[in-house]
Amino acid sequence: MKPARPTCLAVLIALAAPCLAEEPTPARFADPPRSTRILKIIHNWPDRDADQDALIARLKGQGFGGVVSNVAFDGYLESEPKWAAFRRGVAQAREAGFTQWLYDEKGYPSANAGGLVLRGRPEWEASGLLIADARSEGPAVALASPPGDLYLAAAFPERDGLIDLAGRVDLSDVVREGRLKWTPPASPKAWRVLLVTRSRLFQGTHADNNVFSHIPYPNLLMAEPIERFVELTHQAYAARLGPELPRTFQATFTDEPSLMSYFLKPMPYRVLPWSPTFADEFQKRRGYDPTPIVPALVLDAGPEGARRRRDFWRTVAELVSENYFGRLQAWGRARGVPSGGHLLLEEPLASHVPNYGDMLACLRRMDAPGIDCLTSLPGQAPWFVARLAASAAELEGRELVMSETSDFVQRHRAEGDKRPRRIVTEAEIRGTINRLALGGVNCITSYYSFEGLDDDALRRLNAHVGRLGMMIRGGSQVADVAVVYPIESLWGRFEPSRHTTNDAPAAERIEALYRRTLDSLFEARRDPTIVDARALAEAKVEGDSLVHGRLRWRVVVLPGVDALPAAAWANLDRFAAAGGVVVTIGDRPRFDSSAQPDDAVVAAIAARLFGTEAAADSGPRTTSNASGGGGVFLPDGSAGLLPAAIDAVLAPDVAAAPRSPLRQTHRRIDAHDVYLIANDSDRPVADSISLPLPPGAAVESWDPATGEVRSITVAPQNAVPVALEPYGAVLVRVASVAPRARRPLVAGGLPTVRVSPLSLPEPTVGRGEFVRETVEKADGSWTFRGLVTRSNVDVHLFAAFRLPGPLDLSATEGLAVDAAVPPDQRTSTRMLVIVRTDDGGEYLASTSRSLAAPGADRTFVPWSSFEHAPWSKAGSSDLNPARVAGLSIGWGGYFGTEGETVSFRLNGVGSVTIGSGSGPPSTIR
């Protein structure tokens, strides 16, 4: 860890303090330290001394470990009485042994200092390019200008779906009184028209659409407003607390800063982030003027346009991570207080681009990265987001990973929302926190209401959380699989949108592949590290492993990844040549995203890893080399086959029964291997797991519910018995484990997949109110078209099949759906599958099959990907494939545009079995 400037030894020790954890003992486990228990968020310390003391005593009696706090919002940063109350409150909490985090804003989003940053400096406000656009094949074009100053008015000829930047026609002279009117020439046939303005960003953004306050927001692409924010907030705390600052606070807490170039409600124009200094910064970093490339950021200009998009978003990412997260990190390191907090909209991957450029790069500039978990229904808790933040910490050698955790989604109801509040149970809170811990979270800050829970329940929860945190802090993750964060590929495909990322279907396709990859690994008890191009380039090849610090990976997965820097591609090539396995899903290596790209080198690497690209064979396939390594290619719809493909070459770390709800994470801490095994279901589990134990290994069970530590008798085949209550967990500790067995990759060696066609009756159609459907049947296939009749409303269209009697599909792995999408369809939605059981339960799976990806494909939908549908009132929490009574296939949850048609052709549905042998690709398609 390198401080931002020379510091004294005391500050260095304070900054390293979280890493100096004591060795776990049964006594400490029974009564875990306060530093690992839940930290209660309190934004306003009481003014009266007696009320402060009562609050601290109550929280201590309920078992909480500490607090997250700030100077009161009333008179924020400017009221001396409030400063006095804050200083006393945190001092008394410190004397009580509380662990504390320092919250850095008046509510959220951080960077505003309650509006003080922009006081007298309106030029620092968040700004962007607002874009109105149209396509014409002859008729006159009329566009209303977005707010702001005119930046660009131009038309571009379109050929084969791509704009010709060199054919630009300037239209500045036809913009009058806020409108552009232009009639395109007869040749070429199609034209794209852009009307772009520079404007402040507020309406429709997070600054305008949060539940705290609606005020203008600073521009994170600029250094000056962030320096002012630090001066007003962080420096004020340092001035008042002096040397007590690092003694008092474990970390700072920044809350949902962002670029504001993402619309949370439908707007009539698209948005890109911008600033008064952006063009100069871009010129310095990329070596050319960004002004001429703006049209390529909006419209498809082919491979060269995609390269310019990558340059643009890389610059955005650098500026945000340096100006905001880098400044907070440098300030904290100079004073011995790690920088922490969480970002905005962590779950949807495509949103990472407009909000930050690169969320993982920002997380890597935090010394205590965190996430926001707004739900306390365990099945909805974002394990994959926790793993992203924890991976940032792993790659940087950090220890603390935080989650701001609450039941907000269950309690909050916007005006007009008549749904009753959902009171979460103690077990559901425990299950939510277990899931976050499986993702690597080891510090819980809380906005929980804890409604309906008495002090005994709170003490149980705090002890449970404290024991988990105590056992999984420190050391390093043990993971055989690395999943690449596909940000460079997203940059090349991202298109600015009028609402969320709805106008970026190609980017949302990558998001679907990424999510399916992570979900399938989680369900298969494969706990990956999420890595970026920088980590790939820095890693070293050792044996058949790719090594980064204390992390070692034997399989690297590329979900939708076609662009990486040359150094990353070269390392993957060396890794495979040495016996490693590279799995690509949906895309092959194509682009070198380095400053001086050489796509021909990438094409050669792709040929070595995955063979030559053959249009006639787009099915799953393997390519092996003499070292037993090589590549595995899985098309979009086959992402669910990833666990089977990995199982063919690498034994799992933790094995359990098929469709078991047990999940795991594994850490090496000091001289022990520690496994967290959690029951991710609302039913009890009595099962066993198999671990890679050496002969005679002494195995211990550490129970976070009771604090009990006991020895475990291991059965044959290294079977460890596990009996857990609903949403229960256990920690298994052993001195060491054996390396996982590794089998050589064999060409064509994917497990044999057999599809047995299902006999389906004639379908009925389920559609939304604002969809008009047509259905055509030909040659045994059905084509379903849905015409959207109103913009910006939630619409859906499903083909529903009611089976004549229930099917027992329990001996199968899932469903295979053969479907085709027409060319030139641009929709951000993807294929959904609903299974109905004979007890009335309905179960929903969102597949990786994008309805913007043209052509025919087979989509594998494993049973493990189905979740109890949120609208279903019947059935158990988990799908029982022995009781399948009906299927629905289609799309939904889509906010489309009036006049838009979304269609697909359904060619057949089958059940899938996966054998233990291997076969050529023809057995899968």
Short mmCIF file of N, CA and C in Angstrom, two decimals, residues 465-613:
data_model
loop_
_atom_site.label_atom_id
_atom_site.label_comp_id
_atom_site.label_asym_id
_atom_site.label_seq_id
_atom_site.Cartn_x
_atom_site.Cartn_y
_atom_site.Cartn_z
N VAL A 465 -23.82 -12.63 12.30
CA VAL A 465 -23.04 -11.81 11.37
C VAL A 465 -21.61 -11.64 11.86
N GLY A 466 -21.44 -11.42 13.17
CA GLY A 466 -20.12 -11.25 13.72
C GLY A 466 -19.25 -12.48 13.56
N ARG A 467 -19.86 -13.65 13.75
CA ARG A 467 -19.08 -14.89 13.60
C ARG A 467 -18.68 -15.13 12.15
N LEU A 468 -19.61 -14.84 11.21
CA LEU A 468 -19.24 -14.96 9.79
C LEU A 468 -18.09 -14.03 9.45
N GLY A 469 -18.24 -12.74 9.83
CA GLY A 469 -17.21 -11.77 9.50
C GLY A 469 -15.86 -12.12 10.10
N MET A 470 -15.88 -12.60 11.33
CA MET A 470 -14.64 -12.96 12.00
C MET A 470 -13.92 -14.09 11.27
N MET A 471 -14.67 -15.05 10.73
CA MET A 471 -14.06 -16.23 10.13
C MET A 471 -13.65 -16.02 8.67
N ILE A 472 -14.28 -15.08 7.95
CA ILE A 472 -13.95 -14.95 6.53
C ILE A 472 -13.13 -13.70 6.21
N ARG A 473 -12.78 -12.90 7.22
CA ARG A 473 -11.92 -11.75 6.96
C ARG A 473 -10.47 -12.20 6.88
N GLY A 474 -9.75 -11.54 5.97
CA GLY A 474 -8.32 -11.81 5.85
C GLY A 474 -8.05 -12.90 4.83
N GLY A 475 -6.77 -13.20 4.67
CA GLY A 475 -6.38 -14.24 3.74
C GLY A 475 -6.72 -13.88 2.31
N SER A 476 -7.05 -14.90 1.53
CA SER A 476 -7.37 -14.68 0.13
C SER A 476 -8.38 -15.72 -0.34
N GLN A 477 -9.13 -15.34 -1.36
CA GLN A 477 -10.09 -16.25 -1.95
C GLN A 477 -9.36 -17.41 -2.64
N VAL A 478 -9.93 -18.60 -2.54
CA VAL A 478 -9.44 -19.75 -3.29
C VAL A 478 -10.47 -20.02 -4.37
N ALA A 479 -10.09 -19.76 -5.61
CA ALA A 479 -11.03 -19.89 -6.73
C ALA A 479 -10.28 -20.43 -7.93
N ASP A 480 -10.80 -21.49 -8.51
CA ASP A 480 -10.18 -22.05 -9.71
C ASP A 480 -10.60 -21.32 -10.97
N VAL A 481 -11.70 -20.54 -10.90
CA VAL A 481 -12.29 -19.94 -12.09
C VAL A 481 -12.23 -18.42 -11.99
N ALA A 482 -11.79 -17.78 -13.06
CA ALA A 482 -11.87 -16.32 -13.19
C ALA A 482 -12.85 -15.99 -14.30
N VAL A 483 -13.73 -15.02 -14.03
CA VAL A 483 -14.67 -14.52 -15.03
C VAL A 483 -14.26 -13.10 -15.40
N VAL A 484 -14.10 -12.85 -16.68
CA VAL A 484 -13.61 -11.55 -17.14
C VAL A 484 -14.77 -10.55 -17.17
N TYR A 485 -14.54 -9.41 -16.55
CA TYR A 485 -15.48 -8.29 -16.57
C TYR A 485 -15.43 -7.68 -17.96
N PRO A 486 -16.51 -7.77 -18.75
CA PRO A 486 -16.41 -7.49 -20.19
C PRO A 486 -16.57 -6.02 -20.57
N ILE A 487 -15.88 -5.13 -19.86
CA ILE A 487 -16.16 -3.71 -20.04
C ILE A 487 -15.69 -3.18 -21.39
N GLU A 488 -14.51 -3.64 -21.88
CA GLU A 488 -14.05 -3.15 -23.19
C GLU A 488 -15.02 -3.54 -24.31
N SER A 489 -15.59 -4.74 -24.20
CA SER A 489 -16.57 -5.18 -25.21
C SER A 489 -17.86 -4.39 -25.09
N LEU A 490 -18.26 -4.05 -23.87
CA LEU A 490 -19.43 -3.20 -23.68
C LEU A 490 -19.21 -1.82 -24.28
N TRP A 491 -18.03 -1.26 -24.08
CA TRP A 491 -17.75 0.07 -24.63
C TRP A 491 -17.98 0.11 -26.14
N GLY A 492 -17.51 -0.92 -26.84
CA GLY A 492 -17.63 -0.94 -28.29
C GLY A 492 -19.05 -1.08 -28.79
N ARG A 493 -19.95 -1.56 -27.94
CA ARG A 493 -21.33 -1.81 -28.35
C ARG A 493 -22.33 -0.85 -27.72
N PHE A 494 -21.88 -0.04 -26.77
CA PHE A 494 -22.83 0.78 -26.03
C PHE A 494 -23.37 1.92 -26.87
N GLU A 495 -24.69 2.15 -26.77
CA GLU A 495 -25.34 3.29 -27.42
C GLU A 495 -26.10 4.07 -26.35
N PRO A 496 -25.93 5.39 -26.31
CA PRO A 496 -26.64 6.19 -25.30
C PRO A 496 -28.15 6.03 -25.46
N SER A 497 -28.87 6.12 -24.33
CA SER A 497 -30.27 5.75 -24.31
C SER A 497 -31.16 6.86 -23.77
N ARG A 498 -32.43 6.74 -24.12
CA ARG A 498 -33.44 7.67 -23.63
C ARG A 498 -33.99 7.27 -22.27
N HIS A 499 -33.84 5.99 -21.93
CA HIS A 499 -34.30 5.48 -20.64
C HIS A 499 -33.44 4.29 -20.28
N THR A 500 -32.82 4.34 -19.11
CA THR A 500 -31.87 3.33 -18.65
C THR A 500 -30.91 3.00 -19.80
N THR A 501 -30.81 1.71 -20.20
CA THR A 501 -29.97 1.35 -21.36
C THR A 501 -30.81 0.69 -22.44
N ASN A 502 -32.07 1.11 -22.56
CA ASN A 502 -33.00 0.47 -23.49
C ASN A 502 -32.60 0.62 -24.95
N ASP A 503 -31.80 1.64 -25.28
CA ASP A 503 -31.38 1.82 -26.67
C ASP A 503 -30.04 1.15 -26.96
N ALA A 504 -29.59 0.28 -26.07
CA ALA A 504 -28.30 -0.39 -26.23
C ALA A 504 -28.47 -1.90 -26.17
N PRO A 505 -29.23 -2.49 -27.11
CA PRO A 505 -29.49 -3.94 -27.03
C PRO A 505 -28.23 -4.79 -27.14
N ALA A 506 -27.24 -4.34 -27.92
CA ALA A 506 -26.02 -5.12 -28.05
C ALA A 506 -25.26 -5.17 -26.73
N ALA A 507 -25.28 -4.06 -25.98
CA ALA A 507 -24.65 -4.05 -24.66
C ALA A 507 -25.44 -4.91 -23.68
N GLU A 508 -26.76 -4.85 -23.76
CA GLU A 508 -27.57 -5.66 -22.85
C GLU A 508 -27.45 -7.15 -23.15
N ARG A 509 -27.12 -7.51 -24.40
CA ARG A 509 -26.84 -8.91 -24.70
C ARG A 509 -25.61 -9.39 -23.92
N ILE A 510 -24.56 -8.56 -23.87
CA ILE A 510 -23.38 -8.92 -23.10
C ILE A 510 -23.73 -9.03 -21.62
N GLU A 511 -24.54 -8.11 -21.15
CA GLU A 511 -24.99 -8.18 -19.75
C GLU A 511 -25.68 -9.52 -19.47
N ALA A 512 -26.54 -9.97 -20.38
CA ALA A 512 -27.24 -11.24 -20.18
C ALA A 512 -26.26 -12.41 -20.13
N LEU A 513 -25.24 -12.41 -20.98
CA LEU A 513 -24.24 -13.48 -20.97
C LEU A 513 -23.44 -13.46 -19.68
N TYR A 514 -23.08 -12.28 -19.24
CA TYR A 514 -22.32 -12.12 -17.99
C TYR A 514 -23.12 -12.65 -16.80
N ARG A 515 -24.39 -12.24 -16.72
CA ARG A 515 -25.23 -12.69 -15.61
C ARG A 515 -25.46 -14.20 -15.65
N ARG A 516 -25.73 -14.75 -16.85
CA ARG A 516 -25.96 -16.19 -16.94
C ARG A 516 -24.71 -16.95 -16.54
N THR A 517 -23.54 -16.42 -16.92
CA THR A 517 -22.28 -17.04 -16.53
C THR A 517 -22.14 -17.09 -15.01
N LEU A 518 -22.33 -15.95 -14.35
CA LEU A 518 -22.16 -15.90 -12.90
C LEU A 518 -23.24 -16.71 -12.19
N ASP A 519 -24.48 -16.63 -12.66
CA ASP A 519 -25.56 -17.38 -12.03
C ASP A 519 -25.30 -18.88 -12.12
N SER A 520 -24.87 -19.35 -13.29
CA SER A 520 -24.66 -20.79 -13.45
C SER A 520 -23.52 -21.27 -12.57
N LEU A 521 -22.49 -20.46 -12.40
CA LEU A 521 -21.38 -20.85 -11.51
C LEU A 521 -21.83 -20.87 -10.06
N PHE A 522 -22.61 -19.88 -9.66
CA PHE A 522 -23.12 -19.84 -8.29
C PHE A 522 -23.97 -21.08 -8.00
N GLU A 523 -24.86 -21.41 -8.92
CA GLU A 523 -25.73 -22.57 -8.72
C GLU A 523 -24.93 -23.87 -8.69
N ALA A 524 -23.79 -23.91 -9.37
CA ALA A 524 -22.95 -25.11 -9.40
C ALA A 524 -21.89 -25.12 -8.31
N ARG A 525 -21.96 -24.16 -7.38
CA ARG A 525 -20.99 -24.05 -6.29
C ARG A 525 -19.57 -23.79 -6.80
N ARG A 526 -19.47 -23.09 -7.90
CA ARG A 526 -18.18 -22.60 -8.39
C ARG A 526 -18.11 -21.12 -8.07
N ASP A 527 -17.18 -20.74 -7.20
CA ASP A 527 -17.09 -19.36 -6.71
C ASP A 527 -15.95 -18.66 -7.45
N PRO A 528 -16.26 -17.82 -8.46
CA PRO A 528 -15.19 -17.24 -9.28
C PRO A 528 -14.64 -15.93 -8.71
N THR A 529 -13.51 -15.52 -9.24
CA THR A 529 -13.03 -14.15 -9.10
C THR A 529 -13.41 -13.41 -10.38
N ILE A 530 -13.90 -12.19 -10.26
CA ILE A 530 -14.19 -11.38 -11.43
C ILE A 530 -12.97 -10.49 -11.68
N VAL A 531 -12.41 -10.60 -12.87
CA VAL A 531 -11.14 -9.93 -13.16
C VAL A 531 -11.29 -9.01 -14.35
N ASP A 532 -10.45 -8.00 -14.42
CA ASP A 532 -10.46 -7.08 -15.55
C ASP A 532 -9.23 -7.29 -16.41
N ALA A 533 -9.15 -6.52 -17.49
CA ALA A 533 -8.03 -6.67 -18.43
C ALA A 533 -6.71 -6.38 -17.75
N ARG A 534 -6.71 -5.42 -16.84
CA ARG A 534 -5.46 -5.11 -16.13
C ARG A 534 -4.96 -6.30 -15.33
N ALA A 535 -5.85 -7.00 -14.64
CA ALA A 535 -5.46 -8.18 -13.88
C ALA A 535 -4.94 -9.28 -14.80
N LEU A 536 -5.60 -9.46 -15.95
CA LEU A 536 -5.14 -10.48 -16.89
C LEU A 536 -3.74 -10.15 -17.39
N ALA A 537 -3.49 -8.88 -17.68
CA ALA A 537 -2.18 -8.49 -18.19
C ALA A 537 -1.10 -8.60 -17.13
N GLU A 538 -1.45 -8.36 -15.86
CA GLU A 538 -0.47 -8.40 -14.77
C GLU A 538 -0.17 -9.82 -14.30
N ALA A 539 -1.08 -10.77 -14.55
CA ALA A 539 -0.95 -12.12 -14.03
C ALA A 539 0.23 -12.85 -14.67
N LYS A 540 0.73 -13.86 -13.97
CA LYS A 540 1.83 -14.69 -14.46
C LYS A 540 1.34 -16.11 -14.66
N VAL A 541 1.89 -16.78 -15.66
CA VAL A 541 1.56 -18.18 -15.91
C VAL A 541 2.51 -19.05 -15.10
N GLU A 542 1.96 -19.88 -14.22
CA GLU A 542 2.74 -20.82 -13.42
C GLU A 542 2.10 -22.20 -13.55
N GLY A 543 2.80 -23.12 -14.20
CA GLY A 543 2.20 -24.42 -14.47
C GLY A 543 0.99 -24.24 -15.36
N ASP A 544 -0.14 -24.87 -14.96
CA ASP A 544 -1.37 -24.71 -15.74
C ASP A 544 -2.28 -23.65 -15.12
N SER A 545 -1.70 -22.74 -14.33
CA SER A 545 -2.48 -21.73 -13.63
C SER A 545 -2.07 -20.32 -14.06
N LEU A 546 -3.03 -19.40 -13.95
CA LEU A 546 -2.78 -17.99 -14.12
C LEU A 546 -2.78 -17.39 -12.72
N VAL A 547 -1.70 -16.74 -12.34
CA VAL A 547 -1.47 -16.34 -10.95
C VAL A 547 -1.40 -14.82 -10.84
N HIS A 548 -2.19 -14.28 -9.91
CA HIS A 548 -2.18 -12.84 -9.63
C HIS A 548 -2.08 -12.69 -8.12
N GLY A 549 -0.89 -12.33 -7.62
CA GLY A 549 -0.70 -12.27 -6.17
C GLY A 549 -0.94 -13.64 -5.55
N ARG A 550 -1.88 -13.69 -4.59
CA ARG A 550 -2.20 -14.96 -3.94
C ARG A 550 -3.33 -15.72 -4.63
N LEU A 551 -3.83 -15.19 -5.74
CA LEU A 551 -4.94 -15.80 -6.47
C LEU A 551 -4.40 -16.68 -7.59
N ARG A 552 -5.02 -17.85 -7.78
CA ARG A 552 -4.62 -18.78 -8.83
C ARG A 552 -5.87 -19.29 -9.54
N TRP A 553 -5.86 -19.16 -10.88
CA TRP A 553 -7.03 -19.61 -11.65
C TRP A 553 -6.58 -20.63 -12.69
N ARG A 554 -7.43 -21.65 -12.87
CA ARG A 554 -7.10 -22.71 -13.85
C ARG A 554 -8.07 -22.70 -15.03
N VAL A 555 -9.15 -21.95 -14.88
CA VAL A 555 -10.09 -21.74 -15.98
C VAL A 555 -10.42 -20.25 -16.03
N VAL A 556 -10.39 -19.66 -17.21
CA VAL A 556 -10.77 -18.26 -17.40
C VAL A 556 -11.95 -18.22 -18.36
N VAL A 557 -13.03 -17.52 -17.96
CA VAL A 557 -14.26 -17.47 -18.73
C VAL A 557 -14.44 -16.06 -19.30
N LEU A 558 -14.75 -15.97 -20.58
CA LEU A 558 -14.95 -14.71 -21.28
C LEU A 558 -16.41 -14.60 -21.70
N PRO A 559 -17.28 -13.97 -20.92
CA PRO A 559 -18.69 -13.85 -21.30
C PRO A 559 -18.93 -12.65 -22.22
N GLY A 560 -19.15 -12.91 -23.49
CA GLY A 560 -19.39 -11.82 -24.44
C GLY A 560 -18.17 -10.97 -24.68
N VAL A 561 -16.98 -11.47 -24.44
CA VAL A 561 -15.75 -10.69 -24.54
C VAL A 561 -15.14 -10.87 -25.93
N ASP A 562 -15.04 -9.80 -26.69
CA ASP A 562 -14.32 -9.85 -27.97
C ASP A 562 -13.20 -8.82 -28.03
N ALA A 563 -13.10 -7.94 -27.03
CA ALA A 563 -12.09 -6.88 -27.04
C ALA A 563 -11.36 -6.85 -25.71
N LEU A 564 -10.02 -6.93 -25.78
CA LEU A 564 -9.13 -6.77 -24.63
C LEU A 564 -7.82 -6.18 -25.13
N PRO A 565 -7.03 -5.58 -24.25
CA PRO A 565 -5.71 -5.11 -24.68
C PRO A 565 -4.81 -6.27 -25.09
N ALA A 566 -3.81 -5.96 -25.91
CA ALA A 566 -2.91 -7.00 -26.44
C ALA A 566 -2.25 -7.81 -25.33
N ALA A 567 -1.84 -7.14 -24.24
CA ALA A 567 -1.14 -7.86 -23.17
C ALA A 567 -2.04 -8.89 -22.51
N ALA A 568 -3.33 -8.59 -22.39
CA ALA A 568 -4.26 -9.55 -21.80
C ALA A 568 -4.46 -10.75 -22.72
N TRP A 569 -4.66 -10.48 -24.03
CA TRP A 569 -4.80 -11.60 -24.98
C TRP A 569 -3.55 -12.47 -24.97
N ALA A 570 -2.37 -11.84 -24.95
CA ALA A 570 -1.13 -12.61 -24.98
C ALA A 570 -1.00 -13.51 -23.76
N ASN A 571 -1.40 -13.01 -22.59
CA ASN A 571 -1.30 -13.82 -21.39
C ASN A 571 -2.28 -15.00 -21.44
N LEU A 572 -3.47 -14.77 -21.96
CA LEU A 572 -4.42 -15.88 -22.11
C LEU A 572 -3.88 -16.93 -23.08
N ASP A 573 -3.21 -16.48 -24.13
CA ASP A 573 -2.61 -17.40 -25.09
C ASP A 573 -1.53 -18.25 -24.41
N ARG A 574 -0.66 -17.61 -23.61
CA ARG A 574 0.39 -18.35 -22.89
C ARG A 574 -0.23 -19.31 -21.87
N PHE A 575 -1.26 -18.86 -21.19
CA PHE A 575 -1.96 -19.68 -20.19
C PHE A 575 -2.50 -20.96 -20.83
N ALA A 576 -3.19 -20.84 -21.95
CA ALA A 576 -3.74 -22.03 -22.62
C ALA A 576 -2.63 -22.94 -23.12
N ALA A 577 -1.54 -22.36 -23.66
CA ALA A 577 -0.44 -23.17 -24.15
C ALA A 577 0.22 -23.97 -23.04
N ALA A 578 0.15 -23.45 -21.80
CA ALA A 578 0.74 -24.14 -20.65
C ALA A 578 -0.20 -25.15 -20.01
N GLY A 579 -1.41 -25.28 -20.52
CA GLY A 579 -2.35 -26.25 -19.97
C GLY A 579 -3.59 -25.66 -19.36
N GLY A 580 -3.73 -24.33 -19.38
CA GLY A 580 -4.94 -23.70 -18.87
C GLY A 580 -6.09 -23.81 -19.85
N VAL A 581 -7.30 -23.52 -19.36
CA VAL A 581 -8.50 -23.61 -20.18
C VAL A 581 -9.16 -22.24 -20.24
N VAL A 582 -9.45 -21.78 -21.46
CA VAL A 582 -10.14 -20.52 -21.69
C VAL A 582 -11.49 -20.85 -22.31
N VAL A 583 -12.58 -20.37 -21.68
CA VAL A 583 -13.93 -20.59 -22.18
C VAL A 583 -14.47 -19.26 -22.65
N THR A 584 -14.92 -19.20 -23.89
CA THR A 584 -15.56 -17.98 -24.39
C THR A 584 -17.02 -18.27 -24.66
N ILE A 585 -17.87 -17.34 -24.26
CA ILE A 585 -19.32 -17.50 -24.39
C ILE A 585 -19.85 -16.40 -25.29
N GLY A 586 -20.39 -16.80 -26.42
CA GLY A 586 -21.07 -15.86 -27.30
C GLY A 586 -20.19 -15.16 -28.30
N ASP A 587 -18.92 -14.89 -27.98
CA ASP A 587 -18.04 -14.15 -28.88
C ASP A 587 -16.64 -14.73 -28.84
N ARG A 588 -15.95 -14.62 -29.95
CA ARG A 588 -14.54 -15.00 -30.04
C ARG A 588 -13.67 -13.75 -29.93
N PRO A 589 -12.39 -13.90 -29.56
CA PRO A 589 -11.49 -12.75 -29.58
C PRO A 589 -11.44 -12.12 -30.97
N ARG A 590 -11.58 -10.77 -31.02
CA ARG A 590 -11.56 -10.07 -32.31
C ARG A 590 -10.71 -8.82 -32.27
N PHE A 591 -10.80 -8.08 -31.17
CA PHE A 591 -10.24 -6.73 -31.18
C PHE A 591 -9.16 -6.56 -30.13
N ASP A 592 -8.09 -5.90 -30.54
CA ASP A 592 -7.05 -5.45 -29.63
C ASP A 592 -7.41 -4.02 -29.23
N SER A 593 -7.76 -3.82 -27.96
CA SER A 593 -8.20 -2.49 -27.51
C SER A 593 -7.05 -1.64 -26.99
N SER A 594 -5.81 -1.99 -27.37
CA SER A 594 -4.65 -1.20 -26.96
C SER A 594 -4.63 0.13 -27.71
N ALA A 595 -3.73 0.99 -27.27
CA ALA A 595 -3.61 2.30 -27.93
C ALA A 595 -3.18 2.14 -29.39
N GLN A 596 -2.31 1.16 -29.67
CA GLN A 596 -1.89 0.86 -31.04
C GLN A 596 -2.34 -0.56 -31.36
N PRO A 597 -3.56 -0.72 -31.81
CA PRO A 597 -4.14 -2.05 -31.92
C PRO A 597 -3.59 -2.87 -33.08
N ASP A 598 -3.60 -4.18 -32.90
CA ASP A 598 -3.23 -5.11 -33.95
C ASP A 598 -4.24 -6.26 -33.92
N ASP A 599 -5.35 -6.09 -34.61
CA ASP A 599 -6.41 -7.09 -34.58
C ASP A 599 -5.97 -8.40 -35.24
N ALA A 600 -4.97 -8.35 -36.13
CA ALA A 600 -4.49 -9.58 -36.77
C ALA A 600 -3.86 -10.52 -35.74
N VAL A 601 -3.16 -9.95 -34.76
CA VAL A 601 -2.57 -10.78 -33.69
C VAL A 601 -3.68 -11.44 -32.87
N VAL A 602 -4.75 -10.67 -32.59
CA VAL A 602 -5.87 -11.23 -31.84
C VAL A 602 -6.54 -12.35 -32.62
N ALA A 603 -6.69 -12.19 -33.93
CA ALA A 603 -7.29 -13.23 -34.76
C ALA A 603 -6.46 -14.51 -34.71
N ALA A 604 -5.15 -14.39 -34.69
CA ALA A 604 -4.29 -15.57 -34.61
C ALA A 604 -4.45 -16.27 -33.26
N ILE A 605 -4.57 -15.48 -32.19
CA ILE A 605 -4.80 -16.07 -30.86
C ILE A 605 -6.14 -16.79 -30.84
N ALA A 606 -7.16 -16.18 -31.43
CA ALA A 606 -8.49 -16.82 -31.48
C ALA A 606 -8.42 -18.15 -32.20
N ALA A 607 -7.67 -18.21 -33.29
CA ALA A 607 -7.56 -19.47 -34.04
C ALA A 607 -6.87 -20.55 -33.20
N ARG A 608 -5.83 -20.15 -32.44
CA ARG A 608 -5.15 -21.14 -31.60
C ARG A 608 -6.05 -21.63 -30.48
N LEU A 609 -6.81 -20.69 -29.88
CA LEU A 609 -7.64 -21.07 -28.73
C LEU A 609 -8.91 -21.81 -29.13
N PHE A 610 -9.54 -21.38 -30.22
CA PHE A 610 -10.88 -21.87 -30.52
C PHE A 610 -11.04 -22.43 -31.93
N GLY A 611 -9.94 -22.55 -32.67
CA GLY A 611 -10.01 -23.05 -34.02
C GLY A 611 -10.50 -21.98 -34.98
N THR A 612 -10.60 -22.35 -36.23
CA THR A 612 -11.08 -21.38 -37.23
C THR A 612 -12.57 -21.19 -37.09
N GLU A 613 -13.01 -19.99 -37.41
CA GLU A 613 -14.43 -19.66 -37.31
C GLU A 613 -15.15 -20.20 -38.53
#
